[in-house]
Amino acid sequence: MTSESDLSHILAQLSPLPSHSPQTASLLSKAKLTLLHLNALIPGRSTPASLLLLARRTLETGALISIRNQNPDAFTRYYQQLQPFYELPPSAYSASSSKPSEEEAAGQRSKVTGLYLLLLLTKGDYAGFHTLLEGLEVQAMEEGLEGDVFIRYPVMLEQWLMEGQYDRVWGAMKGKGVPSEEFAVFSEVLVITIRSEIASCSEKAYPSLPIPNAKNLLFLDSEGSVVTFAQERGWVVKDGRIYFPLQQGQDVRTEKEILVASGQVIENTIGYARELETIV
């Protein structure tokens, strides 16, 4: 007969294993099946506090493994399964006879929620991002969210993206400000998002750019990557420069128009360019 001790044993085996290990996937499936046999996939009024802790820990482990394995769909499913557990009052977990520590009672809700916010950001789902954030702000009205590093990180990135401060986003993703290894998984996805934004601004701001300048501006590693990226966007590469096509219905730009339009790109990327010089 399946028991809580069986589930505890599976989780103990699962903890030290690397995320990509086949044994990890096998043990995680076994843990979820055990939850099903214990009727604990969804918390109920009669579910013991000790089992609630184990069930939530199982789903949180699955969520974090999914992120490390770059499987956002699986992560989303775990996030949704965790919501009934996160809606329970803290007293539901503290009633355990084993007297969990404050950290164990809180679980990893902040980290999982922050990762989901970041996932919404990488998908460009700003409506979903702000809907979730507003709900969090209501729940944390007394304490606020400023001190929660896992929530603050995606909130700052979203604000800087909206303001076009790409250099600050770059610095946050590459520096020590990344809250945990799981958050770093999204860095490349966000770089692609930023690169697309800068490319769109550049098309409107400049008639052309030297390839070395475009390399720095677009977060690319080599001039060959610039040429490939330019071809994908339909830009013309000639004599060491990239020539941007005129926007539909747009006449040849005057020097004054170029200077005005380029102000946004220059202001938002000069800090990044300076920082990049110390990295490349």
Coordinates of C-alpha atoms in Angstrom, one line a residue:
M1 CA 0.0 0.0 0.0
T2 CA 1.3 3.4 -1.0
S3 CA 2.2 5.8 1.9
E4 CA 3.7 9.2 2.6
S5 CA 7.0 7.6 3.4
D6 CA 7.1 6.1 -0.1
L7 CA 6.7 9.6 -1.6
S8 CA 9.4 11.0 0.8
H9 CA 11.8 8.3 -0.3
I10 CA 11.2 9.0 -4.0
L11 CA 11.8 12.8 -3.5
A12 CA 15.0 12.0 -1.6
Q13 CA 16.2 9.9 -4.5
L14 CA 15.2 12.6 -7.0
S15 CA 17.0 15.6 -5.2
P16 CA 20.6 14.9 -6.1
L17 CA 20.0 13.8 -9.7
P18 CA 20.7 16.1 -12.7
S19 CA 17.6 17.4 -14.5
H20 CA 18.4 15.8 -17.8
S21 CA 18.9 12.3 -16.4
P22 CA 16.5 9.6 -17.6
Q23 CA 16.3 8.4 -14.0
T24 CA 15.0 11.9 -13.0
A25 CA 12.1 11.7 -15.4
S26 CA 11.3 8.2 -14.2
L27 CA 11.3 9.1 -10.5
L28 CA 9.3 12.2 -11.2
S29 CA 6.6 10.2 -13.0
K30 CA 6.7 7.7 -10.1
A31 CA 6.2 10.6 -7.6
K32 CA 3.2 11.9 -9.4
L33 CA 1.7 8.5 -9.6
T34 CA 2.2 8.1 -5.9
L35 CA 0.4 11.4 -5.4
L36 CA -2.5 10.1 -7.4
H37 CA -2.7 6.9 -5.3
L38 CA -2.7 9.1 -2.2
N39 CA -5.5 11.2 -3.6
A40 CA -3.3 14.3 -3.1
L41 CA -2.9 15.8 -6.6
I42 CA -5.5 18.3 -5.6
P43 CA -5.6 19.4 -1.9
G44 CA -8.8 18.6 0.0
R45 CA -10.1 19.5 3.5
S46 CA -9.1 16.1 4.8
T47 CA -5.6 16.1 3.3
P48 CA -3.1 15.9 6.1
A49 CA -0.6 18.9 6.4
S50 CA 2.3 16.5 6.0
L51 CA 1.0 15.2 2.7
L52 CA 0.2 18.7 1.5
L53 CA 3.9 19.6 2.0
L54 CA 5.0 16.5 0.1
A55 CA 2.5 17.1 -2.7
R56 CA 3.5 20.7 -3.2
R57 CA 7.2 19.8 -3.0
T58 CA 6.7 17.2 -5.7
L59 CA 5.0 19.6 -8.1
E60 CA 7.5 22.4 -7.4
T61 CA 10.3 20.0 -8.1
G62 CA 8.7 19.0 -11.4
A63 CA 8.2 22.7 -12.3
L64 CA 11.9 23.6 -11.7
I65 CA 13.1 20.5 -13.6
S66 CA 10.9 21.5 -16.5
I67 CA 12.5 24.9 -16.6
R68 CA 16.1 23.5 -16.5
N69 CA 15.1 21.1 -19.3
Q70 CA 13.8 24.1 -21.3
N71 CA 10.3 22.7 -21.4
P72 CA 7.9 25.7 -20.9
D73 CA 4.8 23.7 -21.6
A74 CA 5.5 21.2 -18.9
F75 CA 6.4 24.1 -16.5
T76 CA 3.1 25.8 -17.3
R77 CA 1.2 22.6 -16.4
Y78 CA 3.0 22.3 -13.1
Y79 CA 2.4 26.0 -12.4
Q80 CA -1.3 25.5 -12.9
Q81 CA -1.4 22.3 -10.8
L82 CA 0.3 24.2 -8.0
Q83 CA -2.3 27.0 -7.8
P84 CA -4.7 25.1 -5.4
F85 CA -1.8 24.5 -3.0
Y86 CA -0.7 28.2 -3.2
E87 CA -4.2 29.3 -2.4
L88 CA -4.2 27.5 0.9
P89 CA -3.6 29.5 4.1
P90 CA -0.2 29.0 5.8
S91 CA -1.9 27.3 8.7
A92 CA -2.8 24.4 6.4
Y93 CA 0.9 23.5 6.2
S94 CA 2.0 24.5 9.7
A95 CA -0.5 22.0 11.2
S96 CA 1.9 19.2 10.4
S97 CA 3.0 17.1 13.4
S98 CA 6.6 17.2 12.0
K99 CA 6.7 21.0 12.6
P100 CA 8.2 22.2 9.3
S101 CA 10.6 25.1 9.2
E102 CA 9.4 28.5 8.0
E103 CA 11.1 27.9 4.7
E104 CA 9.5 24.5 4.2
A105 CA 6.1 25.9 5.1
A106 CA 6.5 28.7 2.5
G107 CA 7.7 26.4 -0.2
Q108 CA 9.0 27.8 -3.5
R109 CA 6.0 29.8 -4.5
S110 CA 8.0 33.0 -5.1
K111 CA 10.5 31.3 -7.3
V112 CA 7.9 29.4 -9.4
T113 CA 5.7 32.5 -9.7
G114 CA 8.6 34.7 -10.7
L115 CA 9.6 32.1 -13.4
Y116 CA 6.1 32.1 -14.7
L117 CA 6.1 35.9 -14.9
L118 CA 9.4 35.7 -16.9
L119 CA 7.9 33.1 -19.1
L120 CA 5.0 35.4 -19.9
L121 CA 7.5 38.2 -20.6
T122 CA 9.4 36.1 -23.1
K123 CA 6.2 35.2 -24.9
G124 CA 5.2 38.9 -25.1
D125 CA 2.1 38.2 -23.1
Y126 CA 2.1 41.6 -21.3
A127 CA -1.6 41.4 -20.5
G128 CA -1.2 38.1 -18.7
F129 CA 2.0 39.4 -17.0
H130 CA 0.1 42.5 -15.6
T131 CA -3.0 40.5 -14.6
L132 CA -0.9 38.1 -12.6
L133 CA 1.2 40.9 -11.1
E134 CA -1.9 42.8 -10.0
G135 CA -3.2 39.7 -8.2
L136 CA 0.2 39.3 -6.4
E137 CA 0.1 42.9 -5.4
V138 CA -3.3 42.5 -3.9
Q139 CA -2.3 39.4 -2.0
A140 CA 0.9 41.1 -0.7
M141 CA -0.7 44.5 0.0
E142 CA 0.6 44.6 3.6
E143 CA 4.2 43.4 3.0
G144 CA 4.7 44.5 -0.6
L145 CA 6.7 42.8 -3.3
E146 CA 9.8 45.0 -3.2
G147 CA 11.7 42.6 -1.0
D148 CA 10.9 39.5 -3.1
V149 CA 13.9 39.0 -5.4
F150 CA 12.2 36.4 -7.5
I151 CA 9.2 38.7 -8.3
R152 CA 11.2 41.9 -8.5
Y153 CA 13.6 40.5 -11.2
P154 CA 10.9 40.0 -14.0
V155 CA 9.1 43.2 -12.9
M156 CA 12.4 45.2 -13.5
L157 CA 13.1 43.5 -16.8
E158 CA 9.6 44.3 -18.0
Q159 CA 9.8 47.9 -17.0
W160 CA 13.2 48.4 -18.8
L161 CA 11.9 46.6 -21.9
M162 CA 8.9 48.9 -22.0
E163 CA 11.2 51.9 -21.6
G164 CA 13.7 50.7 -24.2
Q165 CA 16.5 50.5 -21.7
Y166 CA 18.0 47.4 -23.3
D167 CA 21.5 48.0 -21.8
R168 CA 20.0 47.6 -18.3
V169 CA 18.2 44.4 -19.4
W170 CA 21.5 43.1 -20.8
G171 CA 23.3 43.9 -17.6
A172 CA 20.7 42.3 -15.4
M173 CA 20.8 39.1 -17.4
K174 CA 24.6 38.8 -17.5
G175 CA 25.4 40.1 -14.0
K176 CA 24.9 38.8 -10.5
G177 CA 21.3 40.0 -10.4
V178 CA 19.9 36.7 -11.8
P179 CA 18.1 35.2 -8.8
S180 CA 18.8 31.5 -9.6
E181 CA 20.0 29.2 -12.4
E182 CA 16.4 28.7 -13.6
F183 CA 16.0 32.3 -14.4
A184 CA 19.2 32.3 -16.5
V185 CA 17.4 29.8 -18.9
F186 CA 15.3 32.7 -20.2
S187 CA 18.3 35.0 -21.0
E188 CA 18.8 33.9 -24.6
V189 CA 15.1 34.1 -25.3
L190 CA 15.0 37.7 -23.9
V191 CA 18.1 38.6 -26.0
I192 CA 16.2 37.5 -29.1
T193 CA 13.3 39.7 -28.1
I194 CA 15.6 42.7 -27.5
R195 CA 17.4 42.1 -30.7
S196 CA 14.1 42.2 -32.6
E197 CA 13.1 45.4 -30.9
I198 CA 16.4 47.1 -31.7
A199 CA 16.3 45.9 -35.3
S200 CA 12.8 47.4 -35.7
C201 CA 14.0 50.7 -34.2
S202 CA 17.2 50.7 -36.4
E203 CA 15.1 50.2 -39.6
K204 CA 13.3 53.4 -38.7
A205 CA 16.3 55.4 -37.5
Y206 CA 19.0 54.8 -40.0
P207 CA 19.4 54.5 -43.7
S208 CA 22.4 52.2 -43.2
L209 CA 24.9 51.0 -40.6
P210 CA 28.5 49.6 -40.8
I211 CA 28.4 45.9 -40.1
P212 CA 30.7 46.2 -37.0
N213 CA 28.3 48.8 -35.5
A214 CA 25.3 46.6 -36.2
K215 CA 27.2 43.7 -34.5
N216 CA 27.4 45.6 -31.3
L217 CA 24.0 47.1 -31.5
L218 CA 22.2 43.7 -32.1
F219 CA 24.0 41.6 -29.4
L220 CA 25.6 39.4 -32.1
D221 CA 28.9 37.5 -31.7
S222 CA 30.4 37.9 -35.2
E223 CA 30.0 39.9 -38.4
G224 CA 29.0 36.7 -40.1
S225 CA 26.0 36.5 -37.7
V226 CA 25.1 40.1 -38.7
V227 CA 25.0 39.1 -42.3
T228 CA 22.8 36.1 -41.6
F229 CA 20.5 38.2 -39.4
A230 CA 20.3 40.9 -42.1
Q231 CA 19.3 38.4 -44.8
E232 CA 16.6 36.9 -42.5
R233 CA 15.1 40.4 -42.2
G234 CA 15.4 41.3 -45.9
W235 CA 18.2 43.9 -45.4
V236 CA 20.7 44.6 -48.1
V237 CA 24.4 43.9 -47.3
K238 CA 26.8 45.7 -49.5
D239 CA 30.4 47.1 -49.2
G240 CA 30.6 46.4 -45.4
R241 CA 27.3 48.1 -44.6
I242 CA 23.7 47.1 -44.0
Y243 CA 21.1 49.1 -45.8
F244 CA 17.6 49.2 -44.3
P245 CA 14.6 49.2 -46.6
L246 CA 12.3 52.2 -46.4
Q247 CA 9.1 51.6 -44.5
Q248 CA 6.0 51.3 -46.6
G249 CA 4.8 54.7 -47.8
Q250 CA 7.9 56.4 -46.5
D251 CA 9.9 58.8 -48.7
V252 CA 13.7 59.1 -48.6
R253 CA 14.6 60.4 -45.2
T254 CA 16.2 63.7 -44.7
E255 CA 19.2 64.1 -42.4
K256 CA 17.1 65.9 -39.8
E257 CA 14.5 63.0 -39.8
I258 CA 17.3 60.5 -39.4
L259 CA 18.8 62.4 -36.4
V260 CA 15.5 62.7 -34.7
A261 CA 14.5 59.0 -35.2
S262 CA 17.9 57.7 -34.2
G263 CA 17.8 59.5 -30.9
Q264 CA 15.8 56.6 -29.4
V265 CA 18.3 54.0 -30.6
I266 CA 21.3 55.9 -29.5
E267 CA 19.9 56.7 -26.1
N268 CA 18.8 53.2 -25.4
T269 CA 21.9 51.3 -26.6
I270 CA 24.9 53.6 -25.9
G271 CA 25.2 52.2 -22.4
Y272 CA 25.0 48.7 -23.7
A273 CA 27.7 49.4 -26.3
R274 CA 30.1 50.7 -23.7
E275 CA 29.5 47.7 -21.5
L276 CA 29.9 45.3 -24.4
E277 CA 33.3 46.8 -25.2
T278 CA 34.5 45.4 -21.9
I279 CA 33.1 42.0 -22.6
V280 CA 33.9 41.3 -26.2

